[in-house]
Amino acid sequence: MTKEQFKAEADYQMALLLIKNLFAQDLLTDEEFKTVQGKLIVRYQPIIGNLSP
């Protein structure tokens, strides 16, 4: 894994944690969560994070 891939993975995981917290606090609907998660995957193209459901 290159430094750039590692940074993208870390950035993705941090953003995912943020939206998971928003979802847990009922500040995002399930549909909004899935939409944002999809956008994060497109933006960061995570290698490891994309493997988890």
XYZ file of C-alpha atoms in Angstrom, residues 28-48:
21
model
C -29.215 10.812 8.845
C -31.806 8.471 7.382
C -30.799 5.042 6.092
C -31.094 6.322 2.532
C -28.943 9.384 3.275
C -26.333 7.187 4.979
C -26.095 4.871 1.966
C -25.898 7.814 -0.427
C -23.095 9.502 1.505
C -21.256 6.203 1.969
C -21.366 5.633 -1.798
C -19.998 9.119 -2.414
C -17.187 8.492 0.069
C -16.252 5.271 -1.726
C -16.123 7.094 -5.058
C -14.099 9.941 -3.594
C -11.544 7.969 -1.551
C -11.536 4.620 -3.390
C -10.633 2.703 -0.225
C -8.940 -0.649 -0.594
C -9.713 -2.195 2.793
